PDB file of C-alpha atoms in Angstrom:
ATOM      1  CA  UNK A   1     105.965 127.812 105.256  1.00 61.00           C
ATOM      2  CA  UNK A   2     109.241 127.150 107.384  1.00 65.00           C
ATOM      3  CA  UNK A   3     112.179 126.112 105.681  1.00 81.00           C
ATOM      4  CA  UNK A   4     112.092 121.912 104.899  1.00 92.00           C
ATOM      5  CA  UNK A   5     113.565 119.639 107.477  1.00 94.00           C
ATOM      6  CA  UNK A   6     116.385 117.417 106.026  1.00 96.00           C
ATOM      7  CA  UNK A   7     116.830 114.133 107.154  1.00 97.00           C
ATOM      8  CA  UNK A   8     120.268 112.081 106.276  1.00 97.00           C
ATOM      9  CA  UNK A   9     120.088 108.499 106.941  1.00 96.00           C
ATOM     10  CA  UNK A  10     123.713 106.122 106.353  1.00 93.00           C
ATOM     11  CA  UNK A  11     124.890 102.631 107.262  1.00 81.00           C
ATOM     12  CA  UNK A  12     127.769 100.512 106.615  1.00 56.00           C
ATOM     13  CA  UNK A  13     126.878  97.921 104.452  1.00 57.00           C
ATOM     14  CA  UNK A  14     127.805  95.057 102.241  1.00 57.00           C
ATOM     15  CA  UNK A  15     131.097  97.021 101.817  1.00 60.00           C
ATOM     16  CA  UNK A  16     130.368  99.997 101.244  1.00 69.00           C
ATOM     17  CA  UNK A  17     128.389 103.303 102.783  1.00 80.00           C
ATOM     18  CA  UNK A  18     124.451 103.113 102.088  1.00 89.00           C
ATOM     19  CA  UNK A  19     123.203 107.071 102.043  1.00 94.00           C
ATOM     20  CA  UNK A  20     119.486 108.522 101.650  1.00 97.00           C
ATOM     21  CA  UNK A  21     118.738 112.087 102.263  1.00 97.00           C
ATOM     22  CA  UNK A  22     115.460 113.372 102.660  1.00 98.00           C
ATOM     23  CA  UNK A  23     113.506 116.860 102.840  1.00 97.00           C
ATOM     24  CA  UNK A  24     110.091 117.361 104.378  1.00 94.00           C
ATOM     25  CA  UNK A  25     108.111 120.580 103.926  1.00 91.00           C
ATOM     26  CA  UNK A  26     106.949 121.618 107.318  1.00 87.00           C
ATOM     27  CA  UNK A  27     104.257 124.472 108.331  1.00 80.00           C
ATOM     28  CA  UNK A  28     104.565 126.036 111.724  1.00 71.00           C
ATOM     29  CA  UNK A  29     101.135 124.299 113.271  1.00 66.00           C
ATOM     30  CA  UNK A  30     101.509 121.701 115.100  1.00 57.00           C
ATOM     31  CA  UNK A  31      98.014 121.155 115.391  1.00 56.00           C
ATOM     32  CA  UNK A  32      97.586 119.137 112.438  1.00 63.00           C
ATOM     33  CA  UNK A  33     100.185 116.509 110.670  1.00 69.00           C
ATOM     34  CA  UNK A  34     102.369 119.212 108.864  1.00 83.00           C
ATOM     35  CA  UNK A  35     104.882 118.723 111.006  1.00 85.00           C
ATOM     36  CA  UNK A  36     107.745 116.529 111.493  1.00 91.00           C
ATOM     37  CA  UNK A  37     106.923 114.893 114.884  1.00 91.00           C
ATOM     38  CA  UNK A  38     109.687 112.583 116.929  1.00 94.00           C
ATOM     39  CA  UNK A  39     107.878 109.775 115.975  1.00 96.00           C
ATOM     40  CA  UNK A  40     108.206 109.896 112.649  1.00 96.00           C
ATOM     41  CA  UNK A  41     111.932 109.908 112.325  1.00 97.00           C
ATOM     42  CA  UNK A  42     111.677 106.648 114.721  1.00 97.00           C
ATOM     43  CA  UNK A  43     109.898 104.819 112.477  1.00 98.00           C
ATOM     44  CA  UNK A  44     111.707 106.023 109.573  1.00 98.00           C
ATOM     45  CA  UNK A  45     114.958 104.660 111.370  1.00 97.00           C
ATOM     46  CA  UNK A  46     113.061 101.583 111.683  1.00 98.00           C
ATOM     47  CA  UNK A  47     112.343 101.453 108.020  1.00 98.00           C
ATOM     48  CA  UNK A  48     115.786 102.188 106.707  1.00 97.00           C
ATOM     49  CA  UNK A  49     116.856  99.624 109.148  1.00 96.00           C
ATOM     50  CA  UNK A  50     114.512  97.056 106.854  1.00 97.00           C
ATOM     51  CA  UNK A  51     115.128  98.101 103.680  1.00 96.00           C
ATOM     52  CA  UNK A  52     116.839  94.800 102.184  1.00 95.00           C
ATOM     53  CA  UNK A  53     113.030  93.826 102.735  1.00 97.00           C
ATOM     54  CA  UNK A  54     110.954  95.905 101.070  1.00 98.00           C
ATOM     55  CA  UNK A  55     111.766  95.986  97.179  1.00 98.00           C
ATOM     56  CA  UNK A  56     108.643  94.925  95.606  1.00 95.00           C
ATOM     57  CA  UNK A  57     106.871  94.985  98.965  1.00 98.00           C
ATOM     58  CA  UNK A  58     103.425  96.956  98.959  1.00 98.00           C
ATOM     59  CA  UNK A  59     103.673  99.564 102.295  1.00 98.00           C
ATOM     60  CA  UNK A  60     100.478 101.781 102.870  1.00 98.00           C
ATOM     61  CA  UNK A  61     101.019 104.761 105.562  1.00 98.00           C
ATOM     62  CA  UNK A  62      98.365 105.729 107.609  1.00 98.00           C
ATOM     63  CA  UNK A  63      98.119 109.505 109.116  1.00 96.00           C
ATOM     64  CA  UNK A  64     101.546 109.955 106.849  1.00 96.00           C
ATOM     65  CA  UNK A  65     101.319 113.600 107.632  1.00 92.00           C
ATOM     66  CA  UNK A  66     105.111 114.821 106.223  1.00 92.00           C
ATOM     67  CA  UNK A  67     105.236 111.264 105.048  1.00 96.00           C
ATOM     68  CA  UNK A  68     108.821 110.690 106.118  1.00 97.00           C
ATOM     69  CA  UNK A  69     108.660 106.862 106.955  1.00 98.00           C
ATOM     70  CA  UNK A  70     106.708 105.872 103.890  1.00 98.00           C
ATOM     71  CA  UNK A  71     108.839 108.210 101.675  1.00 98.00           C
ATOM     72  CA  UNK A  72     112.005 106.214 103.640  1.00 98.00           C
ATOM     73  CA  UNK A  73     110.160 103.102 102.056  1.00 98.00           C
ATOM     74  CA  UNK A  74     109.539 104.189  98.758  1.00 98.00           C
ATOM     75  CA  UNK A  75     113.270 105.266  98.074  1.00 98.00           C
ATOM     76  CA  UNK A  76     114.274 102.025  98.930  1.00 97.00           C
ATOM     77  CA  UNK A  77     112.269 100.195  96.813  1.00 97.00           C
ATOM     78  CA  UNK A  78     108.891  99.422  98.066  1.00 98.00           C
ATOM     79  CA  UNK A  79     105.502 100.176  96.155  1.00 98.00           C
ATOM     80  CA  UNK A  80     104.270 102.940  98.408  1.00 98.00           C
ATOM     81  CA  UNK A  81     100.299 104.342  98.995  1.00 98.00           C
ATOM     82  CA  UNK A  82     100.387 107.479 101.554  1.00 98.00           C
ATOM     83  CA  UNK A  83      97.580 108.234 103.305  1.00 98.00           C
ATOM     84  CA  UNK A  84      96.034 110.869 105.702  1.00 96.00           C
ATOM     85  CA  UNK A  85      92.098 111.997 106.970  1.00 95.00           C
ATOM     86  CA  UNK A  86      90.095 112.857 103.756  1.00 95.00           C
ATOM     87  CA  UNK A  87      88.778 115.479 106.364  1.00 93.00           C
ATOM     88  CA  UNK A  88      92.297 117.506 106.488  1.00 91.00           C
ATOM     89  CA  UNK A  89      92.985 118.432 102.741  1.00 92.00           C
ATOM     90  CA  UNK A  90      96.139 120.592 104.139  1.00 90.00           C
ATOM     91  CA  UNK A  91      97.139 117.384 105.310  1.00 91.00           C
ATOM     92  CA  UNK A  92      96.625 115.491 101.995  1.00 94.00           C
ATOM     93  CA  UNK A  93      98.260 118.371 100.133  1.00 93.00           C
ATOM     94  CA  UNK A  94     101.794 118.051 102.289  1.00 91.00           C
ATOM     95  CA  UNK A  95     101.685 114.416 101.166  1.00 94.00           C
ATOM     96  CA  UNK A  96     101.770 115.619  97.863  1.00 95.00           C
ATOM     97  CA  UNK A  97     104.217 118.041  98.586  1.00 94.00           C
ATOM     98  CA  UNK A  98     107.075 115.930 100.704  1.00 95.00           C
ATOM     99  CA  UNK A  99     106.622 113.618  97.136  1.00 97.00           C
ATOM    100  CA  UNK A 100     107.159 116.489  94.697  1.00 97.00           C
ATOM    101  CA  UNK A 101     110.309 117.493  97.018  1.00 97.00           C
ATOM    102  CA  UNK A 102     111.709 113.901  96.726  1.00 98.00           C
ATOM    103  CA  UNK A 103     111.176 113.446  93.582  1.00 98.00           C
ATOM    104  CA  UNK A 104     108.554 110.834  93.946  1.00 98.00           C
ATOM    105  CA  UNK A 105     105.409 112.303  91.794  1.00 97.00           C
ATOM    106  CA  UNK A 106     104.584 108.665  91.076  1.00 96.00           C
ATOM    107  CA  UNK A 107     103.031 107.631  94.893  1.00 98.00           C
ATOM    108  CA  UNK A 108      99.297 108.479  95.517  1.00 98.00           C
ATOM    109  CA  UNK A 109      97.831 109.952  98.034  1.00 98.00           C
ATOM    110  CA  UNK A 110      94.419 108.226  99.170  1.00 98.00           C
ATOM    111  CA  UNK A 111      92.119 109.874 101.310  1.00 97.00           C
ATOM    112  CA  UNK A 112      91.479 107.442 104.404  1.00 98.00           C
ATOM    113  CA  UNK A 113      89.485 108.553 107.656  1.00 96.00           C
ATOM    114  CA  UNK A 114      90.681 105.943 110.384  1.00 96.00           C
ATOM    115  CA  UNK A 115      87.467 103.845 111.769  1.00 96.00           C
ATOM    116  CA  UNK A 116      85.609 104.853 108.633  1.00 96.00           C
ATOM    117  CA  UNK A 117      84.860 101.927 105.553  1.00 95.00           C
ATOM    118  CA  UNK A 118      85.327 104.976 102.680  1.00 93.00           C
ATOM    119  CA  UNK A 119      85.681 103.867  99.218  1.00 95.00           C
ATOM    120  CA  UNK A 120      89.005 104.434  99.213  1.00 95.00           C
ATOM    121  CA  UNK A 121      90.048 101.895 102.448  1.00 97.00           C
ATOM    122  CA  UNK A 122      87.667  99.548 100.507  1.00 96.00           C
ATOM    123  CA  UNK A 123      89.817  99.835  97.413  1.00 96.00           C
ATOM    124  CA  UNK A 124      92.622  99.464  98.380  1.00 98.00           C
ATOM    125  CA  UNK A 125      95.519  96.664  96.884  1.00 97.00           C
ATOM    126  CA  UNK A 126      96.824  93.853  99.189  1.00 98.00           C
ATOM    127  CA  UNK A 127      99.631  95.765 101.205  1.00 98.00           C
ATOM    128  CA  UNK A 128     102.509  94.043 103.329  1.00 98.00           C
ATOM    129  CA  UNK A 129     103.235  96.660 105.478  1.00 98.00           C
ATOM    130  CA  UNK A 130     101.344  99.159 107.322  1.00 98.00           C
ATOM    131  CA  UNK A 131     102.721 102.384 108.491  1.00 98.00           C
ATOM    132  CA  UNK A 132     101.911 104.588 111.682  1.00 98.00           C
ATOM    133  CA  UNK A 133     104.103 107.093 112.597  1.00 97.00           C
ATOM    134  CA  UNK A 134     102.259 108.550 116.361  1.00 95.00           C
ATOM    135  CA  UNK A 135      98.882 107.897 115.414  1.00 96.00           C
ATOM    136  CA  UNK A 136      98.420 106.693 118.946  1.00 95.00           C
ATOM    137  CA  UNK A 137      98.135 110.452 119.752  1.00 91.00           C
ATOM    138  CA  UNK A 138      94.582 110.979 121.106  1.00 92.00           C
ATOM    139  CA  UNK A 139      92.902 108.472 123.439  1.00 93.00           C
ATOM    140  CA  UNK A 140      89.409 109.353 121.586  1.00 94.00           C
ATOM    141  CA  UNK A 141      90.970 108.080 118.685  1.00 95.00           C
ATOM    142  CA  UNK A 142      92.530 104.639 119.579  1.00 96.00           C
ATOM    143  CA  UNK A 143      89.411 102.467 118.624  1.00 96.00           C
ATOM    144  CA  UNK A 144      89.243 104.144 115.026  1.00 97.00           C
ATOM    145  CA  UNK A 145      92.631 103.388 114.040  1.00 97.00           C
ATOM    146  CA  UNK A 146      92.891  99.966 115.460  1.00 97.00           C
ATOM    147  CA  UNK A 147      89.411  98.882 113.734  1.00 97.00           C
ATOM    148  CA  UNK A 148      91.422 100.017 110.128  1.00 98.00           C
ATOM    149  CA  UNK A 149      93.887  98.259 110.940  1.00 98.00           C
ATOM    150  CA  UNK A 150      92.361  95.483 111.853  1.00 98.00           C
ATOM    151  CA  UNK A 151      90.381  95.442 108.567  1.00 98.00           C
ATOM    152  CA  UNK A 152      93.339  95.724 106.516  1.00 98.00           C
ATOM    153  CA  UNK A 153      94.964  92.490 108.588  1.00 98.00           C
ATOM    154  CA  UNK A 154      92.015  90.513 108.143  1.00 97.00           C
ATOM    155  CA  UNK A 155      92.522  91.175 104.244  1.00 97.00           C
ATOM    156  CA  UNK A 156      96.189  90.830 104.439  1.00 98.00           C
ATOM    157  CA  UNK A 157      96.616  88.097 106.762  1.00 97.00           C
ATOM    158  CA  UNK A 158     100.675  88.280 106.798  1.00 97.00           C
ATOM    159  CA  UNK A 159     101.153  91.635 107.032  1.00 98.00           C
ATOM    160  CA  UNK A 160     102.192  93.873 109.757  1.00 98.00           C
ATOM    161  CA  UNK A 161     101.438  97.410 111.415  1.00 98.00           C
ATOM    162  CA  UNK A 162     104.671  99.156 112.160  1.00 98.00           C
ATOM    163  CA  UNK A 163     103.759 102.004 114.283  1.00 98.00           C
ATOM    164  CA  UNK A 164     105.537 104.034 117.147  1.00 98.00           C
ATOM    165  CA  UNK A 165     104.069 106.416 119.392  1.00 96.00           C
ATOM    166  CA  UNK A 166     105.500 108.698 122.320  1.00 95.00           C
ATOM    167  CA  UNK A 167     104.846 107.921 125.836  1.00 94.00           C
ATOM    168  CA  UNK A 168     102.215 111.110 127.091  1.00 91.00           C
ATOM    169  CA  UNK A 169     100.840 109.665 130.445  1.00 88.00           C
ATOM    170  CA  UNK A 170     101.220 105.920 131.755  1.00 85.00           C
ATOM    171  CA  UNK A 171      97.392 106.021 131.772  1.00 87.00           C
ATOM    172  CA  UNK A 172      97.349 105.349 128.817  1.00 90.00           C
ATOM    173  CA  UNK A 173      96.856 102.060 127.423  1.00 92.00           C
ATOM    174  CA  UNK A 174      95.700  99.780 123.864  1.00 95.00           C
ATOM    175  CA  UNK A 175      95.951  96.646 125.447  1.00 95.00           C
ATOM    176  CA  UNK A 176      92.415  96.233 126.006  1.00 96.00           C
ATOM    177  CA  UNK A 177      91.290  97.323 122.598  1.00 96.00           C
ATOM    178  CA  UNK A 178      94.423  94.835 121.234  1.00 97.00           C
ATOM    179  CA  UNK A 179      92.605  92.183 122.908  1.00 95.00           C
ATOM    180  CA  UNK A 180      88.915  92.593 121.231  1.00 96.00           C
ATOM    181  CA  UNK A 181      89.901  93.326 117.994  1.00 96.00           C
ATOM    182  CA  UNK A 182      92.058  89.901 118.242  1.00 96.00           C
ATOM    183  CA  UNK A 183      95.607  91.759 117.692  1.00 97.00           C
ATOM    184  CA  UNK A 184      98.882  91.361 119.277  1.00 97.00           C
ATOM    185  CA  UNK A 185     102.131  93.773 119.526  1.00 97.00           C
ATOM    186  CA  UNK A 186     105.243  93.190 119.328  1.00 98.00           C
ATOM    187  CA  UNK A 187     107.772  95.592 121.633  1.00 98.00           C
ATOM    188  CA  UNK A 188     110.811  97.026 119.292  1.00 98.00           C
ATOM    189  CA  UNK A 189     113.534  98.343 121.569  1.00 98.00           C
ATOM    190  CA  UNK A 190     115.184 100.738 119.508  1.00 97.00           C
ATOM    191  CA  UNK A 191     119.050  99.651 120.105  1.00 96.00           C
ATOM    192  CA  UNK A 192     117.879  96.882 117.726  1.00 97.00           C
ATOM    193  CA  UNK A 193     117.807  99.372 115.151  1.00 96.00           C
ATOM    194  CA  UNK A 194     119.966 102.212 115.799  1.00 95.00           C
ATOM    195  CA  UNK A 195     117.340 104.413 117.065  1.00 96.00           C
ATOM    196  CA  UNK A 196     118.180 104.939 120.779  1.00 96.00           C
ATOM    197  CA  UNK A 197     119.774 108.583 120.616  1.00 94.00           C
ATOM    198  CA  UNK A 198     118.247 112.070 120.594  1.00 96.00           C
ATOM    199  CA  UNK A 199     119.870 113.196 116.830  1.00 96.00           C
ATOM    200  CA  UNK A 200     118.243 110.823 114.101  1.00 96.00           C
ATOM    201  CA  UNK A 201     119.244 110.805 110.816  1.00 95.00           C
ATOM    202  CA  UNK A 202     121.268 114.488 111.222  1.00 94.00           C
ATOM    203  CA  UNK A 203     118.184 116.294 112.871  1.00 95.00           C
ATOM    204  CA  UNK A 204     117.401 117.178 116.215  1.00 94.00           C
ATOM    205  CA  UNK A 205     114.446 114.176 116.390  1.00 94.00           C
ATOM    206  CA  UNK A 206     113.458 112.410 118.430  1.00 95.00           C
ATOM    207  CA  UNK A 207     115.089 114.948 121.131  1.00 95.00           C
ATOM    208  CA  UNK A 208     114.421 113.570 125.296  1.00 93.00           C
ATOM    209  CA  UNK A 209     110.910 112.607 124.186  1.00 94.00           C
ATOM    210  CA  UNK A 210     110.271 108.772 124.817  1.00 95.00           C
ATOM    211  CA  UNK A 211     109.522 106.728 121.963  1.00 97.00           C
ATOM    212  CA  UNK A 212     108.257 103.132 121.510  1.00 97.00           C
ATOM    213  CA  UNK A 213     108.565 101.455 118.749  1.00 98.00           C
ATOM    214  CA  UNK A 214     106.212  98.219 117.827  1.00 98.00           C
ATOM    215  CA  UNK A 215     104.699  95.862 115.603  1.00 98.00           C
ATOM    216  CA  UNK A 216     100.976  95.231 115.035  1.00 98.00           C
ATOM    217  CA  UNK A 217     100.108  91.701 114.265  1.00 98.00           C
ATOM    218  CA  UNK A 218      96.776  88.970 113.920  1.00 98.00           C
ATOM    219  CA  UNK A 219      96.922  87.374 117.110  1.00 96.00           C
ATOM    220  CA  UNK A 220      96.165  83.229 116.050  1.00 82.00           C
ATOM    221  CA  UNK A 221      93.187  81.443 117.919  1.00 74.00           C
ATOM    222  CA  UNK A 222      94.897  80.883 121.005  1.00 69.00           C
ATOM    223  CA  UNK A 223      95.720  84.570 121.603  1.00 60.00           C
ATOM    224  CA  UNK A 224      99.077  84.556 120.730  1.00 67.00           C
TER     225      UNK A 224
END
């Protein structure tokens, strides 16, 4: 196990200096989500950037992995479930562990296979916020996580998917699957939250990789 990543995120606000800091445990294999990826500390930017919003809000993460953005969420008030592949226990058991180092024992970690209706997807509470921190990795894997979260927005009608993912090859597109599952995005630019540099939060993320950052909506009857 490497030593844990810290993560310091500040603002000026309301008078006075708004601080969080953060650790993640991270394991050398960046096969699998045990790793702090540029993405996450992206959207975790983008979470502290909303956090006057989300006391009392309900915020699920999907593939949380490290579980930086939904941990970001939980510190600053929000009811947070963390989730990651019941097929990757490792993964499941950093979840665990970035809570335990944070000092948040109390937020569960569910067991949720994207494009797969498990019991625990099924179970789940109404949420107001969905998280994705690079999900958008594999092309193979596109359809999956856009059919869970399309189930969840059916049952949540209001809510959102925040999600960012890094730019790999301009081949690659969601538009299409957007379109038939009746969804629509939202483009983020990150200057609108602070997150256009290479050193986020006091770490070396997101680096020269490029990041987009947006949101994941019902699209109403008329497309839009």
């Amino acid at each position: 196990m490497a030593e844990p990543r810290r993560f310091r995120f500040a603002e000026a606000g309301g008078g006075r200096r708004e601080a969080l800091t953060l650790r993640v445990p991270e394991v050398p294999d960046r096969r699998y989500g045990l790793y702090a990826w540029p993405c996450a500390a992206v959207l975790a930017q983008f979470v502290w950037s909303r956090r006057g919003a989300l006391p009392g809000r309900r915020v699920l993460e999907l593939g949380a992995g490290v579980s930086l953005p939904g941990m970001v969420a939980a510190k600053c008030g929000a009811e947070v479930l963390l989730s990651d592949s019941e097929e990757l226990p490792q993964c499941l058991e950093n979840c665990r562990r970035s809570c335990l180092m944070n000092a948040l024992p109390h937020v569960p970690v569910l067991g949720i296979t994207w494009g797969r209706m498990c019991p625990q997807l099924l179970a789940l509470p109404p949420v107001d916020v969905i998280l994705g921190s690079d999900v958008f990795f594999d092309p193979k894997d596109f359809e999956d996580i856009l059919t869970t979260v399309y189930f969840l927005l059916e049952k949540n009608p209001q809510a959102q998917f925040w999600t960012t993912y890094q730019v790999r090859s301009a081949d690659w597109s969601i538009e299409a699957l957007l379109y038939k599952w009746k969804l629509k995005n939202t483009p983020i630019p990150l200057h609108s939250f602070g997150a256009d540099k290479e050193n986020l939060a006091g770490s070396s993320l997101p680096g020269r990789h490029t990041i987009e950052m947006m949101i994941i909506s019902l699209a109403r009857s008329d497309g839009t």
